[in-house]
Short mmCIF file of C-alpha atoms in Angstrom, two decimals:
data_model
loop_
_atom_site.label_atom_id
_atom_site.label_comp_id
_atom_site.label_asym_id
_atom_site.label_seq_id
_atom_site.Cartn_x
_atom_site.Cartn_y
_atom_site.Cartn_z
CA MET A 19 -40.98 -133.62 73.70
CA PRO A 20 -38.77 -132.83 76.85
CA MET A 21 -40.35 -130.30 79.47
CA THR A 22 -39.14 -126.93 78.82
CA GLN A 23 -38.40 -124.56 81.60
CA GLU A 24 -41.49 -122.20 80.53
CA ASN A 25 -43.55 -125.74 81.00
CA ALA A 26 -41.82 -126.47 84.28
CA THR A 27 -42.46 -122.86 85.59
CA TRP A 28 -46.13 -123.00 84.53
CA PHE A 29 -46.39 -126.54 86.31
CA ALA A 30 -45.10 -125.37 89.43
CA GLU A 31 -47.22 -122.25 89.64
CA THR A 32 -50.39 -124.66 88.97
CA PHE A 33 -49.27 -127.46 91.39
CA ASN A 34 -48.85 -124.66 94.26
CA LYS A 35 -52.31 -123.31 93.67
CA VAL A 36 -53.86 -126.70 93.94
CA VAL A 37 -51.95 -127.26 97.02
CA ASP A 38 -52.89 -124.15 98.78
CA ASN A 39 -56.28 -124.61 97.53
CA VAL A 40 -56.56 -128.05 99.40
CA GLY A 41 -54.83 -126.65 102.35
CA GLU A 42 -57.94 -124.54 103.11
CA ALA A 43 -59.25 -127.87 104.07
CA LEU A 44 -56.50 -129.68 105.40
CA LEU A 45 -54.77 -127.05 107.75
CA GLY A 46 -51.04 -127.15 108.38
CA LYS A 47 -50.59 -130.24 106.22
CA GLN A 48 -48.80 -129.10 103.12
CA ASP A 49 -46.22 -131.56 103.14
CA VAL A 50 -48.53 -134.36 102.92
CA ILE A 51 -50.89 -132.61 100.31
CA ARG A 52 -47.65 -131.98 98.07
CA LEU A 53 -47.26 -135.83 98.24
CA ALA A 54 -50.81 -136.76 97.83
CA LEU A 55 -51.15 -134.34 94.63
CA THR A 56 -47.38 -135.84 93.34
CA SER A 57 -49.10 -139.13 93.33
CA MET A 58 -52.23 -138.04 91.49
CA LEU A 59 -49.84 -136.38 88.68
CA ALA A 60 -47.54 -139.69 88.68
CA GLU A 61 -50.70 -141.50 88.11
CA GLY A 62 -50.12 -143.67 91.20
CA HIS A 63 -52.04 -144.44 94.53
CA LEU A 64 -51.35 -143.32 98.17
CA LEU A 65 -51.73 -145.52 101.30
CA LEU A 66 -52.30 -143.58 104.30
CA GLU A 67 -51.75 -145.23 107.85
CA ASP A 68 -53.07 -143.00 110.55
CA ALA A 69 -55.50 -142.76 113.65
CA PRO A 70 -58.96 -141.82 112.88
CA GLY A 71 -60.07 -138.36 112.87
CA THR A 72 -56.97 -136.82 111.29
CA GLY A 73 -58.49 -135.60 107.99
CA LYS A 74 -57.99 -138.56 105.67
CA THR A 75 -61.48 -138.03 104.15
CA ALA A 76 -61.04 -134.48 103.79
CA LEU A 77 -57.84 -134.81 101.94
CA ALA A 78 -59.59 -136.95 99.27
CA ARG A 79 -62.59 -134.85 99.12
CA ALA A 80 -60.61 -131.32 98.58
CA LEU A 81 -58.20 -133.05 96.26
CA ALA A 82 -61.17 -134.19 93.79
CA ALA A 83 -62.90 -130.89 94.37
CA SER A 84 -59.62 -128.72 93.10
CA VAL A 85 -59.33 -130.68 90.23
CA GLN A 86 -62.81 -130.78 89.07
CA GLY A 87 -63.07 -134.43 89.81
CA SER A 88 -65.67 -136.85 91.24
CA HIS A 89 -65.08 -138.58 94.69
CA SER A 90 -66.43 -141.77 96.21
CA ARG A 91 -65.76 -143.43 99.66
CA ILE A 92 -65.67 -147.00 100.26
CA GLN A 93 -65.89 -148.12 103.90
CA PHE A 94 -64.12 -151.72 103.97
CA THR A 95 -65.87 -154.25 106.14
CA PRO A 96 -65.38 -157.91 106.40
CA ASP A 97 -68.90 -158.57 104.54
CA LEU A 98 -67.88 -156.00 101.55
CA LEU A 99 -67.96 -157.92 98.21
CA PRO A 100 -65.83 -157.40 95.16
CA SER A 101 -69.02 -156.29 93.29
CA ASP A 102 -69.49 -153.87 96.13
CA ILE A 103 -66.44 -151.69 94.58
CA THR A 104 -66.23 -152.68 90.67
CA GLY A 105 -69.76 -152.75 89.87
CA VAL A 106 -72.24 -155.56 88.29
CA THR A 107 -74.16 -156.61 85.15
CA ILE A 108 -77.47 -156.61 85.49
CA TYR A 109 -80.14 -157.99 82.97
CA ASN A 110 -82.70 -155.30 81.91
CA GLN A 111 -86.08 -157.00 81.32
CA LYS A 112 -87.28 -154.07 79.31
CA THR A 113 -84.60 -153.65 76.92
CA THR A 114 -83.69 -157.37 77.09
CA ALA A 115 -79.87 -156.66 77.56
CA TRP A 116 -77.28 -156.80 80.10
CA GLU A 117 -76.33 -153.32 81.59
CA PHE A 118 -73.22 -152.64 83.52
CA HIS A 119 -73.64 -150.69 86.66
CA PRO A 120 -70.43 -149.44 87.84
CA GLY A 121 -69.56 -149.08 91.42
CA PRO A 122 -67.90 -146.59 93.57
CA VAL A 123 -64.37 -147.36 92.16
CA PHE A 124 -65.23 -145.15 88.89
CA ALA A 125 -64.43 -141.80 90.26
CA SER A 126 -61.41 -139.48 90.45
CA VAL A 127 -60.44 -140.12 93.84
CA VAL A 128 -61.51 -143.01 95.76
CA LEU A 129 -61.05 -143.18 99.35
CA ALA A 130 -60.61 -146.81 100.58
CA ASP A 131 -61.35 -146.41 104.05
CA GLU A 132 -59.95 -148.96 106.23
CA ILE A 133 -58.81 -151.25 103.52
CA ASN A 134 -57.30 -153.88 105.89
CA ARG A 135 -60.87 -154.68 107.24
CA ALA A 136 -62.18 -156.39 104.29
CA SER A 137 -61.17 -160.04 103.11
CA PRO A 138 -58.16 -160.46 100.83
CA LYS A 139 -60.88 -161.51 98.01
CA THR A 140 -62.31 -158.22 98.11
CA GLN A 141 -59.15 -156.49 98.61
CA SER A 142 -57.94 -157.98 95.58
CA ALA A 143 -60.87 -156.54 93.40
CA LEU A 144 -58.83 -153.20 93.47
CA LEU A 145 -55.44 -154.89 91.90
CA GLU A 146 -56.59 -154.64 88.38
CA VAL A 147 -58.06 -151.03 88.63
CA MET A 148 -54.89 -149.52 90.40
CA GLU A 149 -52.42 -151.13 87.84
CA GLU A 150 -54.39 -150.36 84.62
CA SER A 151 -57.13 -148.16 85.36
CA THR A 152 -59.63 -150.64 83.83
CA VAL A 153 -62.21 -153.05 85.59
CA THR A 154 -63.25 -156.21 83.99
CA VAL A 155 -66.80 -157.37 84.61
CA ASP A 156 -68.14 -160.40 82.79
CA GLY A 157 -65.30 -160.32 80.21
CA VAL A 158 -66.00 -156.63 79.35
CA ARG A 159 -63.36 -154.02 80.35
CA HIS A 160 -64.34 -150.80 81.39
CA GLU A 161 -62.01 -147.55 81.95
CA THR A 162 -62.10 -145.51 84.81
CA GLY A 163 -60.79 -141.92 83.30
CA ARG A 164 -58.22 -139.78 84.17
CA PRO A 165 -57.24 -138.72 86.73
CA PHE A 166 -57.69 -141.63 88.72
CA MET A 167 -56.30 -142.47 92.26
CA VAL A 168 -57.06 -144.51 95.00
CA ILE A 169 -56.72 -143.23 98.61
CA ALA A 170 -56.35 -146.05 100.92
CA THR A 171 -56.35 -145.96 104.67
CA GLN A 172 -55.23 -148.09 107.63
CA ASN A 173 -55.78 -147.67 111.38
CA PRO A 174 -52.51 -148.61 113.07
CA VAL A 175 -53.87 -148.91 116.30
CA GLU A 176 -56.77 -151.53 116.06
CA GLN A 177 -55.49 -154.95 114.11
CA ALA A 178 -58.24 -157.13 115.95
CA GLY A 179 -60.49 -158.38 113.01
CA THR A 180 -58.06 -156.96 110.23
CA TYR A 181 -56.36 -158.67 107.19
CA ARG A 182 -52.97 -157.75 106.30
CA LEU A 183 -52.38 -156.46 102.67
CA PRO A 184 -50.15 -158.73 100.80
CA GLU A 185 -46.96 -157.50 99.55
CA ALA A 186 -48.33 -157.71 95.95
CA GLN A 187 -51.21 -155.16 96.89
CA LEU A 188 -48.76 -152.87 98.87
CA ASP A 189 -46.26 -152.67 96.03
CA ARG A 190 -49.19 -151.23 93.91
CA PHE A 191 -49.56 -148.04 96.32
CA LEU A 192 -46.91 -145.44 94.74
CA MET A 193 -46.52 -143.75 98.38
CA LYS A 194 -47.33 -144.65 101.94
CA THR A 195 -47.43 -141.73 104.53
CA SER A 196 -49.37 -140.53 107.28
CA ILE A 197 -51.36 -137.24 107.93
CA GLY A 198 -50.87 -136.94 111.65
CA TYR A 199 -52.29 -134.52 114.14
CA PRO A 200 -52.28 -130.73 113.60
CA ASP A 201 -49.85 -128.67 115.36
CA ARG A 202 -51.19 -126.19 118.10
CA GLY A 203 -51.85 -123.33 115.81
CA ALA A 204 -53.54 -125.19 113.04
CA LEU A 205 -55.83 -126.76 115.70
CA THR A 206 -56.72 -123.64 117.22
CA ARG A 207 -57.95 -122.41 113.36
CA ILE A 208 -59.88 -125.63 112.80
CA LEU A 209 -61.38 -125.15 116.21
CA ALA A 210 -62.54 -121.56 115.32
CA GLY A 211 -64.20 -122.68 112.30
CA SER A 212 -65.93 -125.71 114.27
CA ASP A 213 -69.31 -124.54 113.30
CA LYS A 214 -68.36 -125.72 109.57
CA PRO A 215 -66.08 -128.85 110.28
CA ASP A 216 -65.86 -130.01 106.72
CA ARG A 217 -64.29 -127.32 105.08
CA SER A 218 -63.72 -129.40 101.64
CA ARG A 219 -67.23 -129.14 100.72
CA GLY A 220 -66.90 -125.03 100.04
CA LEU A 221 -63.66 -125.28 97.95
CA ASP A 222 -63.55 -123.58 94.15
CA THR A 223 -61.94 -125.70 91.56
CA VAL A 224 -58.72 -124.62 90.68
CA ILE A 225 -57.80 -126.71 87.30
CA THR A 226 -60.06 -129.16 85.32
CA SER A 227 -59.41 -132.82 85.44
CA GLY A 228 -58.73 -132.67 81.66
CA ALA A 229 -55.77 -130.16 82.53
CA ILE A 230 -54.66 -132.62 85.30
CA ALA A 231 -54.26 -135.26 82.83
CA SER A 232 -52.22 -132.88 80.57
CA MET A 233 -49.76 -131.98 83.59
CA SER A 234 -49.23 -135.87 83.91
CA ASP A 235 -48.46 -135.79 80.59
CA ILE A 236 -45.84 -133.14 80.65
CA ALA A 237 -44.38 -134.09 83.88
CA ALA A 238 -43.71 -137.70 82.18
CA GLN A 239 -41.29 -135.98 79.82
CA ASN A 240 -39.39 -134.19 82.53
CA HIS A 241 -35.49 -135.05 81.96
CA VAL A 242 -33.84 -137.84 84.28
CA GLU A 243 -29.88 -138.14 83.52
CA GLU A 244 -28.80 -141.77 82.96
CA SER A 245 -26.65 -141.21 85.92
CA ILE A 246 -29.55 -140.55 88.18
CA LEU A 247 -31.45 -143.66 87.09
CA ASP A 248 -28.13 -145.72 87.87
CA TYR A 249 -28.36 -144.27 91.24
CA ILE A 250 -31.93 -145.11 91.72
CA GLY A 251 -30.78 -148.81 90.55
CA ALA A 252 -28.13 -148.70 92.95
CA LEU A 253 -30.28 -147.66 95.86
CA VAL A 254 -32.67 -150.52 95.06
CA GLU A 255 -29.72 -153.10 94.94
CA ALA A 256 -28.73 -151.87 98.20
CA THR A 257 -32.14 -152.51 99.83
CA ARG A 258 -31.99 -156.00 98.21
CA GLU A 259 -28.40 -156.86 99.57
CA SER A 260 -29.43 -155.56 103.05
CA PRO A 261 -29.15 -158.34 105.90
CA ASP A 262 -32.14 -156.87 107.51
CA THR A 263 -34.42 -157.60 104.48
CA LEU A 264 -35.95 -160.79 102.88
CA LEU A 265 -37.19 -158.75 100.00
CA GLY A 266 -35.89 -155.34 98.89
CA VAL A 267 -37.22 -152.70 96.54
CA SER A 268 -38.81 -154.44 93.55
CA THR A 269 -38.63 -153.54 89.72
CA ARG A 270 -41.98 -151.75 89.75
CA GLY A 271 -40.64 -149.71 93.01
CA ALA A 272 -37.92 -148.46 90.76
CA ILE A 273 -39.94 -147.41 88.08
CA ALA A 274 -42.35 -145.74 90.71
CA MET A 275 -39.09 -143.76 91.89
CA ALA A 276 -38.20 -142.68 88.22
CA ARG A 277 -41.99 -141.59 87.64
CA VAL A 278 -42.62 -139.89 90.77
CA THR A 279 -39.39 -137.74 90.61
CA ARG A 280 -40.09 -136.42 87.31
CA VAL A 281 -43.21 -134.93 88.89
CA TRP A 282 -41.63 -133.83 92.27
CA ALA A 283 -38.91 -131.92 90.24
CA ALA A 284 -41.44 -130.08 87.80
CA ALA A 285 -43.26 -129.06 91.08
CA GLN A 286 -40.60 -127.10 91.96
CA GLY A 287 -40.11 -125.64 88.80
CA ARG A 288 -37.10 -127.77 87.25
CA PRO A 289 -37.14 -129.52 83.78
CA TYR A 290 -34.70 -132.09 85.21
CA VAL A 291 -34.29 -134.48 88.10
CA LEU A 292 -31.65 -134.14 90.75
CA PRO A 293 -30.57 -136.89 93.35
CA ASP A 294 -31.92 -134.68 95.87
CA ASP A 295 -35.42 -135.66 94.49
CA VAL A 296 -34.52 -139.20 94.86
CA LYS A 297 -33.46 -138.74 98.53
CA ASP A 298 -36.54 -136.60 99.50
CA LEU A 299 -39.05 -139.40 98.19
CA ALA A 300 -36.96 -142.45 98.91
CA GLU A 301 -38.70 -143.73 102.31
CA VAL A 302 -42.38 -142.57 101.26
CA VAL A 303 -42.04 -144.53 97.89
CA TRP A 304 -39.91 -147.52 99.07
CA ALA A 305 -40.35 -148.16 102.86
CA HIS A 306 -43.68 -150.11 102.49
CA ARG A 307 -42.31 -152.30 99.76
CA LEU A 308 -39.45 -153.89 101.83
CA VAL A 309 -39.99 -157.45 103.52
CA MET A 310 -38.09 -157.13 106.60
CA ASP A 311 -36.30 -160.30 108.03
CA PRO A 312 -38.38 -161.26 111.27
CA ASP A 313 -35.13 -161.70 113.46
CA ALA A 314 -33.66 -158.23 112.26
CA GLU A 315 -36.94 -156.75 112.89
CA PHE A 316 -37.18 -158.40 116.45
CA SER A 317 -33.77 -156.72 117.11
CA GLY A 318 -35.17 -153.36 116.08
CA ALA A 319 -34.36 -153.02 112.17
CA THR A 320 -36.91 -150.92 110.37
CA ALA A 321 -37.55 -150.45 106.75
CA ALA A 322 -36.74 -146.76 107.17
CA GLY A 323 -33.70 -147.38 108.85
CA VAL A 324 -32.65 -149.73 105.58
CA ILE A 325 -33.43 -147.15 103.23
CA THR A 326 -31.61 -144.35 105.33
CA ARG A 327 -28.61 -146.66 105.48
CA ALA A 328 -28.66 -147.26 101.64
CA LEU A 329 -28.65 -143.42 100.89
CA ALA A 330 -25.71 -143.22 103.13
CA ASP A 331 -23.87 -145.92 101.70
CA VAL A 332 -24.42 -145.31 97.83
CA SER A 333 -22.79 -142.36 96.72
CA ALA A 334 -25.20 -139.74 94.59
CA PRO A 335 -23.86 -138.74 91.31
CA THR A 336 -22.08 -135.16 91.36
CA THR A 337 -21.83 -134.88 87.33
CA ARG A 338 -23.58 -135.36 84.12
#
């Protein structure tokens, strides 16, 4: 059934309560929290490229606590194996049966810390679970449950000994953003509570994990006019035709935008999507999916610039 105004109002109120609760642990970062929660409700994954000590772990733990979910943290290192993420099947001599021991990927919010420090083989262990929310071990599929979200981090400063994420894996992240350092006021509040540096541990639950799954289902029914879908398609084509790119936004990226704008609109209490929703999210949803032409990049072209130019060149729909 299409989303009603009553559903949209309840959705927005609940969304803001969760954001405010997470904001008790991550001070002064409401915009990032809204993007992270939007990713979760759109059943997507978030890539954070940020310096150490900006609160990435606190964001993941606070988000899991707020939605009554479980949380796990995987520190990616060069010697990490795929089975260290997904889990292994072990033979039990007492029962004479093979038993599956789930890995840390079986959690509501999985923090993949410094994902680019693991080998490509280990990174690829996340491909199936990020796309299908299932893990196949020894030919047996295991469901992760709902909600399920991977928050992966990269350190943009230290690149020695890292493995760049391939385009196929980058394309599986719904959004890419950064937290950044807090402003002076937020920093003062953080220092005032420095006797308890991890604020996420004392957070209350705002909503159950089952209700979060229901919110995802409700948002998926939010109305999107065909003209807006055509607008998304025109923007995607503009990134593909840009002389600064080798590869533009993929079809998966276009679908991701259609999904995430439904949640974004509902979070603002609207049972319909506007072109402004697409504009608000274009850079965080699409920039990391573009493969830039090396010569253009050397001349100063950026993925954000390609998207900005596409938004300027493609006219947004003004009527239904």
